[in-house]
CSV table of C-alpha atoms in Angstrom, one decimal:
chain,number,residue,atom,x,y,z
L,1,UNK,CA,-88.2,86.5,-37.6
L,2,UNK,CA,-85.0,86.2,-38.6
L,3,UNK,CA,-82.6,89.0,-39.3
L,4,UNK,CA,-81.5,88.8,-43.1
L,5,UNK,CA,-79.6,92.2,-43.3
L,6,UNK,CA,-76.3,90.9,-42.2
L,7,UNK,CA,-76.1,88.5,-45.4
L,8,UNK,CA,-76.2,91.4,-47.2
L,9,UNK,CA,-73.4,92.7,-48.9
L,10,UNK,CA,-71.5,95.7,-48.1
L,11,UNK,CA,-69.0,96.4,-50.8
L,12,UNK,CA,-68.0,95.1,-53.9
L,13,UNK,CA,-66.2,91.9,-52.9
L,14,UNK,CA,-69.4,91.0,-51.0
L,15,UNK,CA,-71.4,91.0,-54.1
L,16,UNK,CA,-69.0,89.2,-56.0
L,17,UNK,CA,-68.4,86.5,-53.5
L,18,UNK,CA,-72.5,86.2,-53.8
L,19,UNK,CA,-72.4,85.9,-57.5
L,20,UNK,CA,-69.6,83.3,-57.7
L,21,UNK,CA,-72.0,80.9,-54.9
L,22,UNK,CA,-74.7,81.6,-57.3
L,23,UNK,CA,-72.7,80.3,-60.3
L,24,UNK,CA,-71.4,77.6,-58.5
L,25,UNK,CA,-74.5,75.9,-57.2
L,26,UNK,CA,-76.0,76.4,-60.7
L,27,UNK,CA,-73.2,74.4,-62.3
L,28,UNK,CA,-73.6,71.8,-59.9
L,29,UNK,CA,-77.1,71.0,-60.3
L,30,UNK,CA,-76.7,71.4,-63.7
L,31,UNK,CA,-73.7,68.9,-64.4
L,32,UNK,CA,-72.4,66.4,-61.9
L,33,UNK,CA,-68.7,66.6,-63.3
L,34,UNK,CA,-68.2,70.2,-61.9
L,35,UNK,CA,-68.2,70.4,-58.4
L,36,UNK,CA,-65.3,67.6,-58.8
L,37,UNK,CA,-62.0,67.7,-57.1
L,38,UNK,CA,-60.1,67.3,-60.1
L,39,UNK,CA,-62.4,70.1,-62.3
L,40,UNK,CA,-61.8,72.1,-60.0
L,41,UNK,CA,-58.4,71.9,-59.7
L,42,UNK,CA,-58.0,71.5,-63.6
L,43,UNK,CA,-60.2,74.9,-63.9
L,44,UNK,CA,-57.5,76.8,-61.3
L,45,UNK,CA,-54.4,75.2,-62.7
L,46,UNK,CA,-55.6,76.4,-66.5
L,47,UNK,CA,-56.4,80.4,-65.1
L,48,UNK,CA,-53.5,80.5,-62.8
L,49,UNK,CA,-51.2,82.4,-65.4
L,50,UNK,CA,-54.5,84.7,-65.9
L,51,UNK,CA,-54.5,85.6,-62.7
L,52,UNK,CA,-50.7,86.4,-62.5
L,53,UNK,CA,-51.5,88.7,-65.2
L,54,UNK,CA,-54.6,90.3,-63.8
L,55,UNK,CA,-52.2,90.5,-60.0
L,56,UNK,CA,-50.1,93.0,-61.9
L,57,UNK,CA,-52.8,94.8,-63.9
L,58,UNK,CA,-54.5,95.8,-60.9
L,59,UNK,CA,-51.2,97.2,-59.7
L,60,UNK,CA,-51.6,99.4,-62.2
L,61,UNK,CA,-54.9,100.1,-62.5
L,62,UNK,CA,-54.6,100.9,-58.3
L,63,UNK,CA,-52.7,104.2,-59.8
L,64,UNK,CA,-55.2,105.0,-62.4
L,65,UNK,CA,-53.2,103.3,-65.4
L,66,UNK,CA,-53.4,100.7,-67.8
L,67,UNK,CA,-51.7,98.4,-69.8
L,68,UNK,CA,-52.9,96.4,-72.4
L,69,UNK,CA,-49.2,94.9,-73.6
L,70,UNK,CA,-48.9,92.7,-70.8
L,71,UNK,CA,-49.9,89.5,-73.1
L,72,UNK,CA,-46.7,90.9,-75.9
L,73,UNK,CA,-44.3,91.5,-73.6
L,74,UNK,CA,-44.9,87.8,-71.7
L,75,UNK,CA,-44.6,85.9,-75.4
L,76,UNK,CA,-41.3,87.9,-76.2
L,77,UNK,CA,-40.0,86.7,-73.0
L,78,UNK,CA,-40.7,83.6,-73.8
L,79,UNK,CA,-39.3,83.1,-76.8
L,80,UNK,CA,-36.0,85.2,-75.7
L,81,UNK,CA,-35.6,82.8,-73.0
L,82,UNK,CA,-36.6,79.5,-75.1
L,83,UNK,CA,-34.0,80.7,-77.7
L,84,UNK,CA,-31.0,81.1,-75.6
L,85,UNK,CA,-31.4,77.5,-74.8
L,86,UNK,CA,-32.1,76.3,-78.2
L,87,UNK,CA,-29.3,78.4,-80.0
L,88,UNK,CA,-26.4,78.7,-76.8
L,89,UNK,CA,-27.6,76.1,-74.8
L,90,UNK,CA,-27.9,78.3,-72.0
L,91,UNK,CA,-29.6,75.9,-68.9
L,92,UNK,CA,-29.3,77.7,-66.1
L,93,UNK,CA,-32.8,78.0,-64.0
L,94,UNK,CA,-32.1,80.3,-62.1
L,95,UNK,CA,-30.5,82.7,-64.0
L,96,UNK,CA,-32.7,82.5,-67.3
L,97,UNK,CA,-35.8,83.1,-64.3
L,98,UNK,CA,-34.3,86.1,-63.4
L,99,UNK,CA,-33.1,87.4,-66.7
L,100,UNK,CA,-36.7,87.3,-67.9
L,101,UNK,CA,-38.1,88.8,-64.8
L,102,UNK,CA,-35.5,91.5,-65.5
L,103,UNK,CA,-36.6,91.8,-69.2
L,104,UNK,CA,-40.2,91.9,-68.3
L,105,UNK,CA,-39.6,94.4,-65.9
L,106,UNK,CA,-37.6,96.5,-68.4
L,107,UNK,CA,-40.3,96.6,-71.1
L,108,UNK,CA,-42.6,98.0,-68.4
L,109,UNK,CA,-40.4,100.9,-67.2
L,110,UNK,CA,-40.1,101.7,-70.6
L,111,UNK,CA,-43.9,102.0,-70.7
L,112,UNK,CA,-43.8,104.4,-67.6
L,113,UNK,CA,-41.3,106.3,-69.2
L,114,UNK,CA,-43.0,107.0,-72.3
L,115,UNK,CA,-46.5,107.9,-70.6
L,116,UNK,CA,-44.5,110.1,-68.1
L,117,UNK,CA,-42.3,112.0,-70.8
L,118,UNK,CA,-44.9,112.1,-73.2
L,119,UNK,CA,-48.1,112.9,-71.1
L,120,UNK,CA,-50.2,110.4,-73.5
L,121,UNK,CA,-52.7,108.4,-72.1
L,122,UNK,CA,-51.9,104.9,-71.0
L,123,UNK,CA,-54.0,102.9,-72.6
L,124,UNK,CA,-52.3,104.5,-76.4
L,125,UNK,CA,-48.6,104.3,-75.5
L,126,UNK,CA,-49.3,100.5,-74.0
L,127,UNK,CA,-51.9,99.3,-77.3
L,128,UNK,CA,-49.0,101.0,-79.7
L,129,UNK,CA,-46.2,98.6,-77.3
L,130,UNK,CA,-48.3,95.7,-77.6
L,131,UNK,CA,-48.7,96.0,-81.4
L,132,UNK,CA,-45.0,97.0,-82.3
L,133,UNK,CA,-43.3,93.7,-79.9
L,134,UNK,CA,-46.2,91.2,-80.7
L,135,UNK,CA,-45.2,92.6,-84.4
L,136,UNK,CA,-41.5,92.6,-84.1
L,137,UNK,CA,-41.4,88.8,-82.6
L,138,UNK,CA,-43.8,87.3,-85.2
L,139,UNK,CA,-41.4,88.9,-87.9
L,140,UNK,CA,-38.6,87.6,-86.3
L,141,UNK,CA,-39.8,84.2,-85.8
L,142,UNK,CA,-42.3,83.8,-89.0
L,143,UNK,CA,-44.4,82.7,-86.1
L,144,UNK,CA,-42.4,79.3,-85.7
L,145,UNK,CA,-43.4,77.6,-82.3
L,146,UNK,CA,-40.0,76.2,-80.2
L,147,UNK,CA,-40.5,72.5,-78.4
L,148,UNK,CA,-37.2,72.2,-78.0
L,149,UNK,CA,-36.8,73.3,-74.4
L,150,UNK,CA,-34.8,72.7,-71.2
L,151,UNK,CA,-35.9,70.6,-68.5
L,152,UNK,CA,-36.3,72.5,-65.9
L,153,UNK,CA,-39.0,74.3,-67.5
L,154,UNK,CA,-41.2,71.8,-68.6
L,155,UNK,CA,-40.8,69.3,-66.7
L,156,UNK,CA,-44.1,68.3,-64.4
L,157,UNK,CA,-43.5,69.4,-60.4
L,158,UNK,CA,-45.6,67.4,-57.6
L,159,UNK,CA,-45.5,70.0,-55.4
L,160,UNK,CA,-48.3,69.7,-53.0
L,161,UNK,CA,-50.2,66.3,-53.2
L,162,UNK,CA,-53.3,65.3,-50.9
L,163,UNK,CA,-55.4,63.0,-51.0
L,164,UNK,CA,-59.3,63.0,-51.4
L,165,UNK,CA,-61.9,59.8,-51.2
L,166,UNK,CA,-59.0,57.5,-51.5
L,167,UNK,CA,-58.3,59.7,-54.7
L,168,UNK,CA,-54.9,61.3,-55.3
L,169,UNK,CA,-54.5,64.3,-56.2
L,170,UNK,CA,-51.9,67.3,-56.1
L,171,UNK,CA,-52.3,71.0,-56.6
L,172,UNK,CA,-49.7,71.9,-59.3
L,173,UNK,CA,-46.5,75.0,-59.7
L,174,UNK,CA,-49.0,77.6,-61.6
L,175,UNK,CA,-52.0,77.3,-59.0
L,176,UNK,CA,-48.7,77.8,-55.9
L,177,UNK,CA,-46.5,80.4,-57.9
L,178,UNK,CA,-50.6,82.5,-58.8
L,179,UNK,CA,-51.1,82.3,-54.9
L,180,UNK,CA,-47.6,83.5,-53.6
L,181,UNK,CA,-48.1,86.3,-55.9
L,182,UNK,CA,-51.2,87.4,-54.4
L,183,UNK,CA,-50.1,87.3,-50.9
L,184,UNK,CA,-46.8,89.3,-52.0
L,185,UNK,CA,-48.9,91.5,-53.7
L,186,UNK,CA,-51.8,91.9,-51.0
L,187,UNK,CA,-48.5,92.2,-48.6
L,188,UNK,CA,-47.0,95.4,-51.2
L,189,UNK,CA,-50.7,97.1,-51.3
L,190,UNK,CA,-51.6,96.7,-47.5
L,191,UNK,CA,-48.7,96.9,-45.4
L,192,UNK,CA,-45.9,99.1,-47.0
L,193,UNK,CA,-45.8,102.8,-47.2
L,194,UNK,CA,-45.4,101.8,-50.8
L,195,UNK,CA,-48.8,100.9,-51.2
L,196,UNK,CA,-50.6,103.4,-49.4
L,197,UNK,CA,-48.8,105.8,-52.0
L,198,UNK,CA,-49.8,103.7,-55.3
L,199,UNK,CA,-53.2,104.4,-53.9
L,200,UNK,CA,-53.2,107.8,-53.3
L,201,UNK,CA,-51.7,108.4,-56.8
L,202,UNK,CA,-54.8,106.4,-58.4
L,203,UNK,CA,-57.2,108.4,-55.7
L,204,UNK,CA,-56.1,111.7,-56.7
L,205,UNK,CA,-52.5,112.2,-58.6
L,206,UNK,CA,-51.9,116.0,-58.1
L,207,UNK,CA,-53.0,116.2,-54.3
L,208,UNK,CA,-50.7,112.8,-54.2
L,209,UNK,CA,-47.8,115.0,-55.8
L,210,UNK,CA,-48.7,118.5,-53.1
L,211,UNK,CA,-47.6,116.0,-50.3
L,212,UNK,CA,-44.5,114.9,-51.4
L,213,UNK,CA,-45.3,111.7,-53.5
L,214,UNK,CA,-43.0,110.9,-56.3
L,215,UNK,CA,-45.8,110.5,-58.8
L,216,UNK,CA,-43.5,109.1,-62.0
L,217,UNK,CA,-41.1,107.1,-60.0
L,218,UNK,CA,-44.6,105.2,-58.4
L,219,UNK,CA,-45.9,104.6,-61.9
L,220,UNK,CA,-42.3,103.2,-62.9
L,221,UNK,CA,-42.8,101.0,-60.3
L,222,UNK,CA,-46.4,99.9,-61.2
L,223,UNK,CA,-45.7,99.3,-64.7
L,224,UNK,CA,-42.7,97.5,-63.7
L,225,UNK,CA,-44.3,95.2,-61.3
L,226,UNK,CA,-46.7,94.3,-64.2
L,227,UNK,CA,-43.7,93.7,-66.7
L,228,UNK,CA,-42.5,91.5,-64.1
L,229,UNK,CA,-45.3,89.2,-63.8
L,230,UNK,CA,-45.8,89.1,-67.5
L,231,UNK,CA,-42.9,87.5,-67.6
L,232,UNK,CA,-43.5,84.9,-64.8
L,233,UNK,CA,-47.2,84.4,-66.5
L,234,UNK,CA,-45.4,83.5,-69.7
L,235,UNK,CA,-43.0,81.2,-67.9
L,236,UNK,CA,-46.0,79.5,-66.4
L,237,UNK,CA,-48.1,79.5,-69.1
L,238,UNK,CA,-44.9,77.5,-71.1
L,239,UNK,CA,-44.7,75.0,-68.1
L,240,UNK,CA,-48.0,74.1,-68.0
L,241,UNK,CA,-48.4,73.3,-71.9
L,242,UNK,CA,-44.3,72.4,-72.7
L,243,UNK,CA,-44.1,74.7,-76.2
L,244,UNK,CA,-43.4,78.0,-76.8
L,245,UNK,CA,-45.8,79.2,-79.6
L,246,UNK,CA,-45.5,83.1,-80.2
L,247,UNK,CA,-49.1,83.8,-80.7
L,248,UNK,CA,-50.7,81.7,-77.7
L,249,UNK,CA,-51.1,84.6,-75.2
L,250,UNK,CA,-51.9,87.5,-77.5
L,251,UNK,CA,-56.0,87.9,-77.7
L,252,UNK,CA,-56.3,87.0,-73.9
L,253,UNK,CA,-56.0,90.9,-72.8
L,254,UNK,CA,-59.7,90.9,-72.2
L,255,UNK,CA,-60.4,88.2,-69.4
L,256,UNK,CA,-57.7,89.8,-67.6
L,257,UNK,CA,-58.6,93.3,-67.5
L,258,UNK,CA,-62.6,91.9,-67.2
L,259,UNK,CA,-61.7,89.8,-64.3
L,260,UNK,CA,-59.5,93.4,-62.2
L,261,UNK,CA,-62.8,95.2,-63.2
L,262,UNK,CA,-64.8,92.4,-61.7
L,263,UNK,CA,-63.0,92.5,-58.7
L,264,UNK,CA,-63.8,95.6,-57.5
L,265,UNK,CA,-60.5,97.6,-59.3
L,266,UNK,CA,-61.9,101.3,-61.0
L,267,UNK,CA,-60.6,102.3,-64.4
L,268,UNK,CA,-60.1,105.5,-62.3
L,269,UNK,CA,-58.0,104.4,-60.2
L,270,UNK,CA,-57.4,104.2,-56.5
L,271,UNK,CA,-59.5,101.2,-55.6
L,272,UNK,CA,-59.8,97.6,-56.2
L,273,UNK,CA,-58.3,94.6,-53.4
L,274,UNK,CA,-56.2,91.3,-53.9
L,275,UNK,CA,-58.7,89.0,-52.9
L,276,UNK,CA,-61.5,90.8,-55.4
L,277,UNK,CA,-58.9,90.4,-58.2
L,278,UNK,CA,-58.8,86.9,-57.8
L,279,UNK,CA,-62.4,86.2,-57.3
L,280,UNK,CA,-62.8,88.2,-60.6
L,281,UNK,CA,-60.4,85.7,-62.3
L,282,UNK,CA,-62.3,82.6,-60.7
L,283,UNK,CA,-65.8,83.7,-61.6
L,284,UNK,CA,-64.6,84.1,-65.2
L,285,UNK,CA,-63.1,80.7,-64.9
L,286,UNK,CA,-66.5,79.2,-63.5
L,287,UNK,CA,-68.5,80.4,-66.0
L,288,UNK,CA,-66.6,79.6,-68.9
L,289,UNK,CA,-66.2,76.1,-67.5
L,290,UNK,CA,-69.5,75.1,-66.5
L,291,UNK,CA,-71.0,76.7,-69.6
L,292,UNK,CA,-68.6,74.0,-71.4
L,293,UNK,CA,-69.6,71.2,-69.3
L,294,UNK,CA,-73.7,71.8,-70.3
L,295,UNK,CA,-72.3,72.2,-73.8
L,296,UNK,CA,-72.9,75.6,-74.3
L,297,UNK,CA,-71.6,77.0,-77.9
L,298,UNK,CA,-68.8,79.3,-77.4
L,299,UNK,CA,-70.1,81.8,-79.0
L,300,UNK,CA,-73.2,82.1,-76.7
L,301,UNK,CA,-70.8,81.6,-73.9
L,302,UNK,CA,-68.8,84.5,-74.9
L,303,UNK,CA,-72.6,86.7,-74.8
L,304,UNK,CA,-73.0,85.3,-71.7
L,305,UNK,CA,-69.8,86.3,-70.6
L,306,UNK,CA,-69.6,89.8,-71.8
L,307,UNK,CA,-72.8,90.0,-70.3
L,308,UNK,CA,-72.3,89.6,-66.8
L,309,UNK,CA,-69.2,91.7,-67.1
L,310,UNK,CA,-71.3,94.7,-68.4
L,311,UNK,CA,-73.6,94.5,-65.7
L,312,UNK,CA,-71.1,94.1,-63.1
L,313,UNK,CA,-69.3,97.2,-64.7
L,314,UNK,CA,-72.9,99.1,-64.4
L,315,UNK,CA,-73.4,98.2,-61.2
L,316,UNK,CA,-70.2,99.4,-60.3
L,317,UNK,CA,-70.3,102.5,-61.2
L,318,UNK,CA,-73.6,103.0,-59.8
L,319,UNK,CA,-72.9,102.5,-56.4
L,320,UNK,CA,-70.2,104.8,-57.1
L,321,UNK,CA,-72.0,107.7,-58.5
L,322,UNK,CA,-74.6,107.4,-55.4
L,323,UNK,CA,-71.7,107.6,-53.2
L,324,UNK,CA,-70.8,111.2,-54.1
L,325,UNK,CA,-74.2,112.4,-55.3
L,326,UNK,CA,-74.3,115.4,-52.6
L,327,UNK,CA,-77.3,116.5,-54.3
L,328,UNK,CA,-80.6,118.0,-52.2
L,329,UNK,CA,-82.9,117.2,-55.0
């Protein structure tokens, strides 16, 4: 008789990686369009910037943080970068890339600093950020869109074609700069000193500070790293749609902290893996697009949704609390 056991999952990635095969041979019995190359291609081109978001998130939420303005700061960049070219003409690439890199990354110090100086909770400081700049730019703006924009950022990149049936296809910037991220961010979490210290901070923050750890300069960095790739998420996010409208990324804060939860990251820090952050991103991507292919109503697909995030959350924290029952009862 054959000897099942070994299929079966032994951590939280396991089980997710089992849920996404589900989903996948479900969709594809159900529609023929969506085990296609060019779905899904389409379907990881269009959640590439939500899983440069979700990459720095679960930065944060390794050291027991969170940030919620993420999506505010990204659309300020955006627009800060858009206008210098439409008011100063200011082309340069490279340096606008790295002056909203440096911007993003600015806006999430200052985060850090106000949760570290103030001893308020995370989740208020970042909600009260997110309001005030997503609040500021839309009364600076009157909400007016910018197509006016420079070439180098909208302009359509072949950058790794193949071929497929005698079809051609090509997997675009976002998907490439999405999985660079990941592998410098897997690289940051699992083979620097760094890392190992973000972790201990989300494990356990005072014994992380009784050895030595620099507790507020780590979150600095966390909530840096995430203002950072805000800012390369709103880049990408103008790229792939050639406008920069100031309200497009605001409202999208919950698929990106659903898909970090789904990946395996606690709320209480101090676990959570790369690979389990993107699989979180892709099985909310699957779902939403094969639930559109069999013409399900958005709003059902958004109870479906929720759904299978709460009972991955349950299950979650199930496993968890029979970890450390030590009880004899």
């Amino acid at each position: 008789m054959p000897d099942f056991s070994r299929l079966r999952p032994h951590s939280s990635q396991g089980w997710l990686a089992w849920v996404l095969l589900a989903f996948i041979l479900f969709f594809s019995m159900a529609s023929d369009q969506f085990l296609t190359v060019q779905n899904l291609l389409d379907l990881a081109e269009s959640y590439a910037v939500t899983g440069i978001f979700a990459l720095g998130l679960f930065v944060v939420l390794v050291t027991g943080g969170i940030d919620i303005s993420f999506a505010a700061v990204a659309s300020v960049v955006q627009y800060l970068i858009a206008s210098l070219f439409v008011q100063f003409q200011f082309d340069n690439a490279v340096l606008s890339i790295v002056l909203a890199v440096v911007c993003g990354t600015l806006f999430g110090v200052i985060n850090a600093l106000l949760i570290t100086t103030l001893r308020v909770v995370s989740i208020i400081i970042t909600i009260s950020m997110q309001s005030l700049l997503f609040g500021l730019l839309m009364w600076a703006t009157g909400g007016k869109s910018l197509y006016s924009l420079p070439d180098w950022w909208i302009t359509l990149r072949s950058v790794l074609p193949f071929s497929w049936q005698g079809n051609s296809f090509q997997v675009g910037l976002p998907l490439v700069t999405m999985l660079v991220i990941a592998g410098l961010t897997a690289l940051l979490l699992n083979k620097t000193n760094l890392g190992r210290q973000l972790y201990a901070v989300g494990g356990d923050a005072e014994s992380a500070r009784r050895i030595g750890i620099r507790v507020g300069l780590i979150h600095i960095f966390a909530y840096g790293w995430l203002g950072a790739m805000a800012a390369i998420g709103g880049l990408v996010q103008v790229y792939r749609m050639g406008e920069v409208v100031p309200n497009a990324l605001v409202g999208g804060e919950l698929d990106v902290l659903a898909a970090t939860v789904l990946g395996g990251a606690s709320l209480m820090g101090g676990k959570g893996t790369v690979s389990g952050t993107l699989m979180g991103v892709f099985l909310i991507a699957i779902l939403k697009n094969g639930l559109n292919l069999i013409g399900v109503s958005n709003y059902f697909m958004n109870i479906v949704v929720g759904g299978v995030i709460m009972v991955a959350i349950a299950v979650t924290h199930y496993k968890k609390r029979k970890e450390t029952d030590v009880s004899f009862v």
